[in-house]
Amino acid sequence: CDCGPLGNCTFVNGSKICKCPEGYSIRDSKCEKCDCGKDESTLCILRYSYKECRCKKNYSERTGYFPKYGKDTRCA
C-alpha cells in the first residue's frame, strides 16, 4: 500500500484509502503538495492532471481585473 512518502495508507473493505497531511491532496493514488498561494481561505484540490483552487466554506471568490496586477481571484 503506497500513498507516497507523506501519505498514510489503509485498506477499508478491500479498497485502498490514502490520507494526506494538510497542504497535500491525492493525485494518481499518491499524496502530492497542492499550493494555491498563502491565502488561508483557499482550498487546493488536485484532480487527475490539473490543480483546482477553490474557496473554503464561508468564503466566496472575489473576481476582478486590476490593470497593475492583472486578474484577482482570491477568496474573501
mmCIF file of C-alpha atoms in Angstrom, residues 9 20 22 30 35 38 62-63:
data_model
loop_
_atom_site.group_PDB
_atom_site.id
_atom_site.type_symbol
_atom_site.label_atom_id
_atom_site.label_comp_id
_atom_site.label_asym_id
_atom_site.label_seq_id
_atom_site.Cartn_x
_atom_site.Cartn_y
_atom_site.Cartn_z
ATOM 1 C CA CYS A 9 -2.331 4.200 3.530
ATOM 2 C CA CYS A 20 -2.771 13.103 3.172
ATOM 3 C CA GLU A 22 -2.549 19.290 5.437
ATOM 4 C CA LYS A 30 -0.382 9.386 -4.069
ATOM 5 C CA ASP A 35 -0.295 25.059 -3.498
ATOM 6 C CA LYS A 38 -0.594 31.664 1.086
ATOM 7 C CA ARG A 62 -13.645 37.832 -5.327
ATOM 8 C CA THR A 63 -13.074 38.299 -9.036
#
